Short mmCIF file of C-alpha atoms in Angstrom, two decimals:
data_model
loop_
_atom_site.label_atom_id
_atom_site.label_comp_id
_atom_site.label_asym_id
_atom_site.label_seq_id
_atom_site.Cartn_x
_atom_site.Cartn_y
_atom_site.Cartn_z
CA LEU U 1 50.81 6.25 114.51
CA ILE U 2 50.74 4.86 118.00
CA LEU U 3 53.94 3.33 119.23
CA ASP U 4 54.74 1.32 122.41
CA THR U 5 57.83 -0.67 123.54
CA GLU U 6 58.57 -3.16 126.39
CA THR U 7 62.10 -2.94 127.75
CA THR U 8 64.90 -4.46 129.84
CA GLY U 9 64.26 -1.83 132.53
CA LEU U 10 64.01 1.86 133.28
CA GLY U 11 67.69 2.88 133.77
CA ALA U 12 70.52 3.91 131.56
CA GLY U 13 71.26 1.41 128.75
CA THR U 14 67.91 0.08 128.78
CA GLU U 15 67.05 -1.91 125.63
CA VAL U 16 63.78 -2.72 123.82
CA VAL U 17 62.43 -6.26 124.03
CA GLU U 18 59.23 -5.67 122.20
CA LEU U 19 58.07 -3.11 119.77
CA SER U 20 54.55 -2.43 118.41
CA LEU U 21 53.12 0.24 116.11
CA ILE U 22 49.60 0.62 115.06
CA ASP U 23 47.92 3.12 112.79
CA HIS U 24 45.14 5.58 113.83
CA LEU U 25 42.49 2.94 113.01
CA GLY U 26 44.11 0.38 115.33
CA ASN U 27 45.58 -1.65 112.44
CA THR U 28 48.85 -3.51 113.45
CA LEU U 29 51.85 -2.33 111.39
CA MET U 30 54.47 -3.75 113.52
CA ASP U 31 54.36 -6.34 116.38
CA THR U 32 57.54 -8.02 117.28
CA LEU U 33 59.86 -9.17 120.04
CA VAL U 34 63.24 -7.63 119.97
CA LYS U 35 66.47 -9.31 120.99
CA PRO U 36 68.60 -7.01 123.02
CA LEU U 37 72.26 -6.57 121.96
CA VAL U 38 73.69 -6.24 125.44
CA HIS U 39 71.43 -7.43 128.09
CA ILE U 40 71.06 -11.32 128.78
CA SER U 41 68.53 -10.90 131.54
CA TRP U 42 66.09 -8.33 132.96
CA ASP U 43 64.40 -10.06 135.89
CA ASP U 44 62.55 -6.99 137.28
CA ALA U 45 61.13 -6.14 133.92
CA GLU U 46 60.26 -9.61 133.09
CA ARG U 47 57.94 -9.69 136.23
CA ILE U 48 56.00 -6.80 134.74
CA HIS U 49 55.78 -7.60 131.16
CA GLY U 50 56.42 -11.36 131.08
CA ILE U 51 58.98 -11.31 128.21
CA SER U 52 61.90 -13.62 129.04
CA PRO U 53 65.31 -13.87 127.38
CA GLU U 54 64.28 -17.10 126.03
CA ALA U 55 61.33 -15.54 124.27
CA VAL U 56 63.51 -13.13 122.41
CA MET U 57 66.44 -15.47 121.60
CA ASP U 58 65.56 -15.72 117.84
CA ALA U 59 63.85 -12.33 117.61
CA PRO U 60 65.26 -9.55 115.33
CA THR U 61 67.52 -6.95 117.00
CA MET U 62 66.67 -3.18 116.97
CA PRO U 63 69.06 -2.54 114.04
CA ASP U 64 67.29 -5.33 112.10
CA LEU U 65 64.03 -3.25 112.61
CA MET U 66 65.09 0.27 112.06
CA LEU U 67 64.60 0.41 108.32
CA GLU U 68 61.00 -0.83 108.64
CA LEU U 69 60.30 1.32 111.54
CA ASN U 70 61.63 4.52 109.73
CA SER U 71 59.63 3.44 106.61
CA HIS U 72 56.46 3.80 108.79
CA LEU U 73 57.37 6.94 110.56
CA SER U 74 58.04 8.65 107.18
CA MET U 75 54.76 7.79 105.77
CA TYR U 76 52.66 9.28 108.58
CA GLU U 77 52.00 12.71 109.96
CA GLY U 78 52.82 12.06 113.63
CA LEU U 79 53.85 9.52 116.24
CA VAL U 80 51.89 9.16 119.53
CA ILE U 81 53.54 7.51 122.40
CA TYR U 82 52.05 7.12 125.91
CA ASN U 83 55.25 8.24 127.84
CA ARG U 84 56.88 9.98 124.88
CA GLN U 85 59.95 11.05 126.78
CA TYR U 86 60.86 7.54 127.86
CA ASP U 87 60.17 5.38 124.70
CA LEU U 88 61.57 8.08 122.41
CA GLY U 89 64.88 8.44 124.35
CA ILE U 90 65.43 4.61 124.29
CA LEU U 91 64.55 4.44 120.54
CA ARG U 92 66.85 7.46 119.79
CA GLU U 93 69.63 5.79 121.78
CA ALA U 94 69.36 2.60 119.94
CA PHE U 95 69.48 4.37 116.45
CA ARG U 96 72.49 6.31 117.47
CA LYS U 97 74.24 3.15 118.68
CA ALA U 98 73.57 1.73 115.33
CA GLY U 99 75.18 4.73 113.59
CA THR U 100 71.83 6.04 112.10
CA SER U 101 69.03 8.34 113.00
CA MET U 102 65.37 7.80 113.55
CA ALA U 103 63.03 9.37 111.00
CA GLN U 104 61.93 12.83 111.89
CA THR U 105 58.12 12.95 112.43
CA PRO U 106 56.24 15.12 114.92
CA THR U 107 55.70 13.20 118.31
CA TYR U 108 53.00 13.61 120.87
CA CYS U 109 52.61 12.46 124.34
CA ALA U 110 49.36 10.72 125.18
CA MET U 111 50.19 10.68 128.85
CA LEU U 112 50.57 14.48 128.99
CA THR U 113 47.65 15.06 126.59
CA TYR U 114 45.53 12.81 128.92
CA GLY U 115 46.78 14.74 131.98
CA LYS U 116 45.90 18.10 130.41
CA ALA U 117 42.45 16.75 129.63
CA VAL U 118 41.63 15.62 133.03
CA GLY U 119 43.46 18.50 134.85
CA ALA U 120 46.02 16.12 136.42
CA THR U 121 49.20 17.62 137.91
CA LYS U 122 51.02 14.31 138.27
CA TRP U 123 52.03 11.36 136.07
CA GLN U 124 49.10 9.02 135.38
CA SER U 125 49.62 5.23 134.50
CA LEU U 126 48.27 4.00 131.22
CA SER U 127 46.20 1.38 133.09
CA LYS U 128 44.48 4.20 135.11
CA ALA U 129 44.05 6.37 131.97
CA ALA U 130 42.57 3.45 130.01
CA ALA U 131 40.17 2.57 132.69
CA HIS U 132 39.12 6.13 132.96
CA VAL U 133 38.33 6.38 129.26
CA GLY U 134 36.57 2.92 129.23
CA HIS U 135 39.00 0.99 127.23
CA VAL U 136 38.54 -2.58 127.03
CA TRP U 137 41.88 -4.44 127.06
CA GLN U 138 42.53 -6.73 124.08
CA GLY U 139 45.54 -8.94 125.56
CA ASN U 140 47.58 -8.15 128.57
CA ALA U 141 48.61 -4.75 129.85
CA HIS U 142 52.38 -4.17 129.79
CA ARG U 143 52.63 -5.87 126.38
CA ALA U 144 53.43 -3.50 123.48
CA LEU U 145 50.44 -4.22 121.13
CA SER U 146 47.82 -4.15 123.93
CA ASP U 147 49.41 -1.00 125.37
CA CYS U 148 49.23 0.55 121.87
CA LYS U 149 45.60 -0.10 121.56
CA ALA U 150 45.00 1.31 125.00
CA THR U 151 47.04 4.43 124.05
CA LEU U 152 44.88 4.92 120.97
CA ASP U 153 41.73 4.96 123.08
CA VAL U 154 43.13 7.22 125.67
CA TRP U 155 44.61 9.55 122.86
CA SER U 156 41.24 9.76 121.12
CA TRP U 157 39.30 10.47 124.28
CA SER U 158 41.83 13.11 125.39
CA VAL U 159 41.94 14.96 122.01
CA ALA U 160 38.11 14.90 122.03
CA GLN U 161 38.02 16.89 125.24
CA GLY U 162 39.50 19.79 123.17
CA LYS U 163 41.95 21.03 125.77
CA GLY U 164 45.02 20.64 123.18
CA VAL U 165 47.68 18.15 122.58
CA VAL U 166 51.28 17.84 123.98
#
């Protein structure tokens, strides 16, 4: 599985405003806006991903989506995320606040695996990695579904380099 989120920001207390999940063939399993439980605005993040408070007003909340997400996670052998530490931290915190836990599945970081494949010693943006592997964007960068598809291409290319996964 490949997962991506768009959020209200980068700091503590960040919440998900969009979540997408695709399988290893690029088939969409989940693609939804998410209504935050606490945040009512996120101007800086909105400038990046374009998701407004009005857009998520009638969207499900993370607790509404947890059962479906866990169902998908339990049916697959692993989860790939471009910046695993960031997204996984936000998701686990959302599950914790809801009084439940995220399904246990092995997780892999496409960003670190790409860095290993190209010998990078510092963080690489998804846009830069996607350009390097020849990804053709389907939709806008910084939207969860488009970023999932870019991550799949980056992951596939990186794994094919044979330098190991992280």
